Coordinates of C-alpha atoms and ligand atoms in Angstrom, one line a residue:
X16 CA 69.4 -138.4 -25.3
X17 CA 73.1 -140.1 -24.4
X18 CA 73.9 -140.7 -20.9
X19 CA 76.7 -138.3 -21.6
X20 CA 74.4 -135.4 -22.7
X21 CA 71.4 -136.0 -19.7
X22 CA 74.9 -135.9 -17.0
X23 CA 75.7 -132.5 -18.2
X24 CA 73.0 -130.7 -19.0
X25 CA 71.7 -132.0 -15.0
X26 CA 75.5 -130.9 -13.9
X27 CA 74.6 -127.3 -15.6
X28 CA 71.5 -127.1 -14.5
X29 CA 72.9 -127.7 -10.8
X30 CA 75.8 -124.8 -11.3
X31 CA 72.6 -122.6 -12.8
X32 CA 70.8 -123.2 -9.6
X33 CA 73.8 -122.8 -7.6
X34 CA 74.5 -119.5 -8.7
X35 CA 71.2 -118.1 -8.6
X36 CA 70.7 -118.8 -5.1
X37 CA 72.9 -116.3 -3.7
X38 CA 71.1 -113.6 -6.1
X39 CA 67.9 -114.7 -5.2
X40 CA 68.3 -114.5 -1.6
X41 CA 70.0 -111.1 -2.3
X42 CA 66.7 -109.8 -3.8
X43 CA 64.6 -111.5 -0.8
X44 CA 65.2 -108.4 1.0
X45 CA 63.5 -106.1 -0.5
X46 CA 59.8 -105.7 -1.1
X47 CA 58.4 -106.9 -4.5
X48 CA 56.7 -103.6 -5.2
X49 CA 60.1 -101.7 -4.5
X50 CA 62.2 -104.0 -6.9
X51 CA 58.8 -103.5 -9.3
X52 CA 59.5 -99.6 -9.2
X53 CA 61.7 -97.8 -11.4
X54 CA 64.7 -96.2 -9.9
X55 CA 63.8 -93.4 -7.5
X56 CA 63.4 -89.8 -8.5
X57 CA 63.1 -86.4 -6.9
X58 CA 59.9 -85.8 -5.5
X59 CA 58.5 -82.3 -6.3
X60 CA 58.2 -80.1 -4.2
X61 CA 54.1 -80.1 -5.2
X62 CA 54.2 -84.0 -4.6
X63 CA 55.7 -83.4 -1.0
X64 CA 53.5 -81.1 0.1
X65 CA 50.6 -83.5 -0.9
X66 CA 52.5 -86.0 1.0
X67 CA 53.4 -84.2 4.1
X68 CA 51.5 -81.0 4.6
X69 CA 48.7 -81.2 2.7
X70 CA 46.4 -83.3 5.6
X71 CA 46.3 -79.9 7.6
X72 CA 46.8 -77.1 5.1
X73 CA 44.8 -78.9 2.5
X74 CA 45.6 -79.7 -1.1
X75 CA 44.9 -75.5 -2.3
X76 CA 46.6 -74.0 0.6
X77 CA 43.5 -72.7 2.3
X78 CA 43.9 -75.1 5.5
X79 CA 41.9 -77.9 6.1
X80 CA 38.3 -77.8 7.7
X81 CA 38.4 -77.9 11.5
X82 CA 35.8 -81.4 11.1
X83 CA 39.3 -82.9 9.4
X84 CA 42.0 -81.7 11.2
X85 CA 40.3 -82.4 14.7
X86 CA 41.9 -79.0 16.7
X87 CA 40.0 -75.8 16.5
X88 CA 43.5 -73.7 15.6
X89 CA 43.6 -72.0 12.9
X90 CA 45.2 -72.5 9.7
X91 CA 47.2 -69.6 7.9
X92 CA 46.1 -69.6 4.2
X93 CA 48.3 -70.1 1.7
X94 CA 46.5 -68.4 -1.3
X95 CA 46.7 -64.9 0.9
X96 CA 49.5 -63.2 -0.5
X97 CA 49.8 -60.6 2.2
X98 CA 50.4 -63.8 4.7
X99 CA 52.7 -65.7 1.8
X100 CA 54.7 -63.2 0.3
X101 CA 56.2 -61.8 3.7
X102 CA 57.8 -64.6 5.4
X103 CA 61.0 -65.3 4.1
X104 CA 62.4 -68.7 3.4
X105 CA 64.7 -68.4 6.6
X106 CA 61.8 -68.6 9.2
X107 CA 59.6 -71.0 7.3
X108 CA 62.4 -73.3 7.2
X109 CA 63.2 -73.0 11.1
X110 CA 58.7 -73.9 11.8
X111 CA 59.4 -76.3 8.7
X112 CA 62.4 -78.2 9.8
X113 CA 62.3 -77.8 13.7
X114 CA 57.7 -77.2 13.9
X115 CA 55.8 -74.6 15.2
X116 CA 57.7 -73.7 18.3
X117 CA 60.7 -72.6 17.4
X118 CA 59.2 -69.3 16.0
X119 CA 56.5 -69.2 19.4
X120 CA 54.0 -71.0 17.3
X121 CA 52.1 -74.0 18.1
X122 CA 53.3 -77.2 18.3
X123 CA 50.4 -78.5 16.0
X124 CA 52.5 -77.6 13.3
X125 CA 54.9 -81.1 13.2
X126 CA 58.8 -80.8 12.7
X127 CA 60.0 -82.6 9.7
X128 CA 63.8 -82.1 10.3
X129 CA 63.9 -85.7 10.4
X130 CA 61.3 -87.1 8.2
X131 CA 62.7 -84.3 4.9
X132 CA 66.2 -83.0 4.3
X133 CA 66.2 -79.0 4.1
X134 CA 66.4 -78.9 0.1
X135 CA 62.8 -80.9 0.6
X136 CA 61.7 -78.9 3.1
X137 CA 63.0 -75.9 0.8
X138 CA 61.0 -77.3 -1.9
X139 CA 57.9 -78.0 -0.2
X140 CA 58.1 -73.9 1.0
X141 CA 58.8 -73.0 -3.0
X142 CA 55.3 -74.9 -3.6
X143 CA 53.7 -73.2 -0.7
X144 CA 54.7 -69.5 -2.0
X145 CA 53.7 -70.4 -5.4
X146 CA 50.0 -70.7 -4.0
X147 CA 50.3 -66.3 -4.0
X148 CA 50.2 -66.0 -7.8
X149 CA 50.7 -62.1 -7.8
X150 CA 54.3 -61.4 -8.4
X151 CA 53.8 -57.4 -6.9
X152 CA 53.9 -58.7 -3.8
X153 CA 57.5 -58.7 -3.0
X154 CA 59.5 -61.0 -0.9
X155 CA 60.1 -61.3 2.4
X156 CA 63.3 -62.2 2.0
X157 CA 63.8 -58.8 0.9
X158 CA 62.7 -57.5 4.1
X159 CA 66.4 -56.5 5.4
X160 CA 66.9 -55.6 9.3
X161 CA 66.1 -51.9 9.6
X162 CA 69.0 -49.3 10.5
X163 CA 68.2 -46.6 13.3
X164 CA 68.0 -43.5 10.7
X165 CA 67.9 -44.9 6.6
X166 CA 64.9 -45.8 5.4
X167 CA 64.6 -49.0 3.9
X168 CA 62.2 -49.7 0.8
X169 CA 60.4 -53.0 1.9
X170 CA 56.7 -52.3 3.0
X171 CA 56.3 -52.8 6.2
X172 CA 53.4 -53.2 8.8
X173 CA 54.9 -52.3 11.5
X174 CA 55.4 -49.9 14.9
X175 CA 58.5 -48.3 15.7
X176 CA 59.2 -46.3 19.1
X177 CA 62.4 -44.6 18.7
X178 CA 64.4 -42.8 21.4
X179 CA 66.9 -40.0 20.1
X180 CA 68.7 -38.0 23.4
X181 CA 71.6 -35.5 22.6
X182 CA 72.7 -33.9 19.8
X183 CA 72.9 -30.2 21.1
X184 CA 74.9 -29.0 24.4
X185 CA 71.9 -28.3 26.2
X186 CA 69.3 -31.7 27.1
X187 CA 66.9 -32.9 24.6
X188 CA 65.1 -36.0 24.6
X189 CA 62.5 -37.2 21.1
X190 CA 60.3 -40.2 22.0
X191 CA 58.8 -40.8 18.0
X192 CA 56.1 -43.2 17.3
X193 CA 56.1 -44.9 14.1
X194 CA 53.2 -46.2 12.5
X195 CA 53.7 -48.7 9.4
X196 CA 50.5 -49.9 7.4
X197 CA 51.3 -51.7 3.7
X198 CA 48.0 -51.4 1.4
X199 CA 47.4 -52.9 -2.2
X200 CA 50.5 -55.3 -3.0
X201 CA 53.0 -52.4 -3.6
X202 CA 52.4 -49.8 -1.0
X203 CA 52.7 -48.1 2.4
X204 CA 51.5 -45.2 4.5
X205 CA 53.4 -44.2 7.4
X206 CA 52.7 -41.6 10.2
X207 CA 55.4 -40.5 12.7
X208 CA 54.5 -38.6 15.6
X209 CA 57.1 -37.0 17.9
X210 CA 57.0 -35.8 21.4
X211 CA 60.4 -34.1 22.4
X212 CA 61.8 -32.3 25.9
X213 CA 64.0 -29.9 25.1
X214 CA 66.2 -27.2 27.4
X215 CA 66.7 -24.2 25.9
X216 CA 68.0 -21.2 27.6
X217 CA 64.6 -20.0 28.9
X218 CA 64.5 -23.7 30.8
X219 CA 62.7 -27.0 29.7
X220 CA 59.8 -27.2 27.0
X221 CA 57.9 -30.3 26.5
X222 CA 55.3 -31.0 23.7
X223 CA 54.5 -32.5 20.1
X224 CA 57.1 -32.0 17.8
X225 CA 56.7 -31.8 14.2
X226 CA 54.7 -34.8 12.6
X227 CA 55.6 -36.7 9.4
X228 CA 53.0 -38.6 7.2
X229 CA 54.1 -40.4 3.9
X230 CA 53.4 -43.1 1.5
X231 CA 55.9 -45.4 -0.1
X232 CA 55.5 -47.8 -3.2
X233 CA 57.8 -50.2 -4.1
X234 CA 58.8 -50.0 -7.8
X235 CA 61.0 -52.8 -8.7
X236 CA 61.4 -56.1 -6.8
X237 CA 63.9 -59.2 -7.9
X238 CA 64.7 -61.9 -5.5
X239 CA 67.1 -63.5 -8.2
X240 CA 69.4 -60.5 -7.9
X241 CA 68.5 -59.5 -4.2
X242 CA 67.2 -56.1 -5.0
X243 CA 64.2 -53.9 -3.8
X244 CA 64.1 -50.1 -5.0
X245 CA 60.9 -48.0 -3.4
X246 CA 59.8 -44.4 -3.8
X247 CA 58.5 -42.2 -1.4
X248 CA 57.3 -38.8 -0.9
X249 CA 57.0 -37.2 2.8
X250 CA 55.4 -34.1 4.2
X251 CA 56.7 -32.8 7.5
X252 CA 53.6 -30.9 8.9
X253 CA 54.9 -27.8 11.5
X254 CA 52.5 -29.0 13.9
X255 CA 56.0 -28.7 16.6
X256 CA 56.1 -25.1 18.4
X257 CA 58.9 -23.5 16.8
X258 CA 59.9 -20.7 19.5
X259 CA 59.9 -23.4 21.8
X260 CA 62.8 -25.5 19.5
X261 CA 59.8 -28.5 18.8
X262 CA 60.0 -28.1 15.3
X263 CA 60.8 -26.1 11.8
X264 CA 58.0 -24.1 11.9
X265 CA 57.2 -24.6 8.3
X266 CA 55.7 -27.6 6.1
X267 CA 58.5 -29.3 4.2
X268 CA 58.1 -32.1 1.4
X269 CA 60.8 -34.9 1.5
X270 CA 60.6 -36.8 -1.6
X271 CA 63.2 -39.8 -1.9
X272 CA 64.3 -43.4 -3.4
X273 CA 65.4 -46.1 -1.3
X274 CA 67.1 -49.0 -2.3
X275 CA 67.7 -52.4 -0.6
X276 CA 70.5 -55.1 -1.6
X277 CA 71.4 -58.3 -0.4
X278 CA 74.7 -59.3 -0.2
X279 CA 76.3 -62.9 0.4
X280 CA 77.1 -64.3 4.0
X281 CA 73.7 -63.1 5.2
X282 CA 74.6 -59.2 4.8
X283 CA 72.9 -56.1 3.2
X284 CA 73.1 -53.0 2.3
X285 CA 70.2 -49.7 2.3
X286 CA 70.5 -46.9 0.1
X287 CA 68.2 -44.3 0.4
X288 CA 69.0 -40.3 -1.0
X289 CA 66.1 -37.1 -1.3
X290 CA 65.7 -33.8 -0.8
X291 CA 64.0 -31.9 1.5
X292 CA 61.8 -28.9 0.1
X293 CA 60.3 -26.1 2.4
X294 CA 56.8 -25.0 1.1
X295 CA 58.3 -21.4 2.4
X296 CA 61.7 -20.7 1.1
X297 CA 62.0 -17.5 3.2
X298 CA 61.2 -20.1 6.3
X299 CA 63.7 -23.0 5.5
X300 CA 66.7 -23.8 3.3
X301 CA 66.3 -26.6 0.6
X302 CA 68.3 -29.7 1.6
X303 CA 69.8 -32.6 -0.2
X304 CA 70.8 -35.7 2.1
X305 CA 72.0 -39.4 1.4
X306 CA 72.6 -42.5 3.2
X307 CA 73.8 -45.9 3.2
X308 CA 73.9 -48.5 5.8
X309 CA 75.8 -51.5 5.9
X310 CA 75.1 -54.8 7.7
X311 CA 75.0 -58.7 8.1
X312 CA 73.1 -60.9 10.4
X313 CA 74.3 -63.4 12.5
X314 CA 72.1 -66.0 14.2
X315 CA 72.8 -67.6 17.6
X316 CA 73.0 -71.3 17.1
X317 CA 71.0 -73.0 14.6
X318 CA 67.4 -70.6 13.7
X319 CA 68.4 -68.7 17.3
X320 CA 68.4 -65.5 18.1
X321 CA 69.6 -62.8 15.0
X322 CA 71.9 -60.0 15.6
X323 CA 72.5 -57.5 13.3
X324 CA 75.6 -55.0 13.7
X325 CA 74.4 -51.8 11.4
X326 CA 77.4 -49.0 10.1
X327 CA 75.4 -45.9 9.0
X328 CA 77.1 -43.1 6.9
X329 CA 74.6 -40.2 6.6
X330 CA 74.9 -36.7 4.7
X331 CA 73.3 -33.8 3.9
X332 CA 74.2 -30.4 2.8
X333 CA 71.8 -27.5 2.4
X334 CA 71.0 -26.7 -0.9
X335 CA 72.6 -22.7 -0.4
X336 CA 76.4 -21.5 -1.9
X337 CA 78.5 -21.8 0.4
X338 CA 77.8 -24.8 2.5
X339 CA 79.2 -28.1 3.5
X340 CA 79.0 -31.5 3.7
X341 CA 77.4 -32.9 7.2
X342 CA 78.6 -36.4 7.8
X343 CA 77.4 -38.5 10.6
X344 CA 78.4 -42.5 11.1
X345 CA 76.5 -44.4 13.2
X346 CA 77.5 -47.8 14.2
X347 CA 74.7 -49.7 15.6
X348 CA 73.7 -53.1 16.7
X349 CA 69.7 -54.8 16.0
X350 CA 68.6 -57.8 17.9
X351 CA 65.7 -59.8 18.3
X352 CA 63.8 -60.0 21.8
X353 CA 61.2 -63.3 21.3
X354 CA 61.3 -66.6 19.3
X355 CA 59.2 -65.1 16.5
X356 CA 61.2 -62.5 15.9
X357 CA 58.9 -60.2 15.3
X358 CA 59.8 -57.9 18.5
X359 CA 63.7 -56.2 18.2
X360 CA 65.7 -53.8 19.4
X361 CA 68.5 -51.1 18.0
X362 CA 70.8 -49.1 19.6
X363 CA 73.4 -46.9 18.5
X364 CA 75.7 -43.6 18.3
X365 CA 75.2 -40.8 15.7
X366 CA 78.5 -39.5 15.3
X367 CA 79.2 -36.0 13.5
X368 CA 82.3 -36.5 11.7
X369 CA 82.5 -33.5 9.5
X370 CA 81.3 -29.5 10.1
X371 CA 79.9 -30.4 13.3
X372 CA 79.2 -26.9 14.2
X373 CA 76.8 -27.0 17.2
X374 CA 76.1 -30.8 16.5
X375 CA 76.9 -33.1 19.4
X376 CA 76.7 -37.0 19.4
X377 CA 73.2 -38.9 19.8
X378 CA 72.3 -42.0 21.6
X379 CA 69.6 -43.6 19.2
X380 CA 67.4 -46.7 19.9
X381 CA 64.5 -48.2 18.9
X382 CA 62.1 -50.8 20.0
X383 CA 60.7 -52.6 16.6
X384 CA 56.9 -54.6 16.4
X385 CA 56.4 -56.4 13.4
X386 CA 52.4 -56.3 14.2
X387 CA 51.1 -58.3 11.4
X388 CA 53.3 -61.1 12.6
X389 CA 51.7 -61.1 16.5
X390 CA 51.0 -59.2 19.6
X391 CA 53.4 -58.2 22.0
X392 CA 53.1 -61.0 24.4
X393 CA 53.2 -63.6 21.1
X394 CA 55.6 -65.3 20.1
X395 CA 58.1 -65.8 23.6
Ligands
HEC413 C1 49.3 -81.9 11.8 C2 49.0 -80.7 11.0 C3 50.0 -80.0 10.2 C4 50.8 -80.5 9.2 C5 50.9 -82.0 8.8 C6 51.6 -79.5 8.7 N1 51.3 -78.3 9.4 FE1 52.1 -76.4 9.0 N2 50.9 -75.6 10.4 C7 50.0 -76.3 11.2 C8 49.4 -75.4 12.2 C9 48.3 -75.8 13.2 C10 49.9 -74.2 11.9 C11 49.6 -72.9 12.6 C12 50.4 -72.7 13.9 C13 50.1 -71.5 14.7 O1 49.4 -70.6 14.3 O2 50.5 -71.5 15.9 C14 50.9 -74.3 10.8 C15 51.6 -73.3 10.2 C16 52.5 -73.4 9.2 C17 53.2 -72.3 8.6 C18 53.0 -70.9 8.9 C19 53.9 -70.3 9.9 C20 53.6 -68.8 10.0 O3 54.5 -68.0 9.6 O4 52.6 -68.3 10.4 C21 54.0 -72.9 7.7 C22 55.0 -72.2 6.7 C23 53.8 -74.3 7.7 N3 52.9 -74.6 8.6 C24 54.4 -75.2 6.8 C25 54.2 -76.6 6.8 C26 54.8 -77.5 5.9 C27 55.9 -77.1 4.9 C28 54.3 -78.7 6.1 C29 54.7 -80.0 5.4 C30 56.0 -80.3 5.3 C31 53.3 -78.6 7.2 N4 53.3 -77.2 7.6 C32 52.6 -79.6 7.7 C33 49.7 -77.7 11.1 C34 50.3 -78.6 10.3

């Protein structure tokens, strides 16, 4: 090799080195098994719940042995689709991104509002509500805030006090107590039973007014489009003292559809329409009534407090030649009481807009337990 040659190829070699310094130093930086890995990809949401949750609530969903997790709470299960199906996305991401007690849940369960971004977290949920693998279960998210008089169509395990006062020129008060049990993945049996004050001209009567007992089944479901649609049928038993203004004095049957839509910017919509059929026609006139109610929920701060303001439009018309239209509106405003949001409160006017004959406004409110979610003092 010529002097020549062995100066330039050590002159290149030089530049080579020269420039791969910089580079080199560049790369020091990271990790050699990072630079090893391919480019990084979207974990699943299966791979972050192994990753993340899967210590306490195990791999299957079923909650990690007591031995393992080293506290003696329990874990929900997962694979229980009455637990899984109910809670909607909403509050699992508030426990998920803030932990356990921001819904009045313990603080065993970890916030990960810094460790996961909210699609993960969202993810991770989708991966957790897989592990119910019966699709008749529907929803929560479908569970839409309830109005004072429409019935909605999710199933619902649940207690519901309502207060009605007014109505007539003379006093009347109705305390009713609703009781809200789902069974099998598609239905629910409900029993109301009133106890009213009422004045009539002979002076005050007090007793049981005329109790209701019905089952409802839901008969299509679709999260995709928002929409629940439920049948039910009711029987009004005349177990309310008629001569005393309690109740009809007759049985009536009540079969109706319900219908529940949700609607963008956290709003909804309940349909519900039915008849109402007196096992005596000499007793009682048949009656056709519909209703609709109209709402949207807004939350106080970030996964506060929800309030719902409710508008109502209610008709009926007895089913006889000759007679009218009876419209009520009443606007209305739901709130929750406690941190798991499983307590509420509604209150609201029923207005008569149209034929209001005898009719007078009502004041109308309701206390609301969501009892499968906690006891009363759960949850603050
Ligand atoms: C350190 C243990 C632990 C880890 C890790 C953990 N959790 Fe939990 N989680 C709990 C405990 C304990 C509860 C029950 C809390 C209670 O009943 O007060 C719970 C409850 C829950 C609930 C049920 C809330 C309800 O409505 O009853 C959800 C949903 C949940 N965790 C999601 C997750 C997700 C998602 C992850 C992973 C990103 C995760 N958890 C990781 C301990 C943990």
């Amino acid at each position: 090799m010529s002097q020549l040659m062995m100066r330039w190829s050590i002159r290149i070699a030089l530049l080579a080195w020269l420039v791969a310094l910089p580079m080199s130093s560049g790369l020091r930086g990271q990790t050699p098994a990072a630079s090893a890995l391919p480019l990084p990809v979207e974990r699943t949401g299966a791979e972050l719940y192994r990753a993340a949750c899967a210590a306490c609530h195990a791999t299957d969903g079923t909650g990690a042995p007591r031995s393992l997790v080293g506290f003696a709470l329990p874990l929900p299960d997962f694979t229980d689709c009455a637990f899984t199906s109910v809670e909607p996305y909403a509050d699992w991401l508030a426990i998920g991104h803030q932990g356990g007690p921001v819904r009045g849940f313990d603080r065993k369960m970890p916030a990960f509002g810094d460790a996961l971004s909210e699609e993960e977290i969202l993810r991770t949920l989708k991966h957790i509500k897989d592990f119910c693998e019966d699709p008749a279960w529907a929803p929560g998210d479908l569970n839409l805030p309830r109005a004072l008089v429409t019935e909605k169509a999710f199933p619902e395990n649940e207690a519901v006090l309502t207060t009605t006062t007014g109505g007539s020129e003379l006093g009347a008060v109705t305390n009713e107590v609703l009781y809200e049990k789902r069974f099998g993945s598609r239905n629910q049996l409900e029993v109301a039973v009133p106890l009213s004050l009422k004045e009539s001209t002979a002076g005050w009567s007090r007793g049981l007014g005329d109790v209701k007992v019905a089952v409802k089944r839901v008969l299509h479901h679709s999260l995709a489009t928002g929409t629940i649609v439920s049948a039910a049928g009711e029987v009004v038993l005349p177990t309310g003292k008629e001569s005393l203004g309690l109740g009809k004095g007759v049985t009536i049957f009540e079969p109706f559809i319900t219908a529940g839509q949700i609607l963008p910017r956290n709003s909804f919509i309940h349909a519900q329409a039915g008849v109402e059929v007196p096992a005596d026609r000499d007793l009682a006139v048949p009656e056709a009534f519909w209703r609709g109610a109209i709402g949207t929920t807004i939350e106080q701060g970030r996964f506060g407090r929800a309030w719902s303001p409710i508008f109502e439009v209610l008709g009926a018309r007895e089913l006889e030649s000759g007679q009218r239209v009876q419209w009520d509106l009443v606007p209305q405003m739901q709130v929750t009481l406690n941190k798991r949001q499983h307590l509420m409160i509604n209150a609201g006017v029923r207005i008569p807009v149209a034929d209001r004959g005898e009719r007078r406004a009502q004041v109308i409110t309701y206390f609301l337990w969501d009892w499968f979610d906690g006891g009363l003092r759960d949850g603050w």
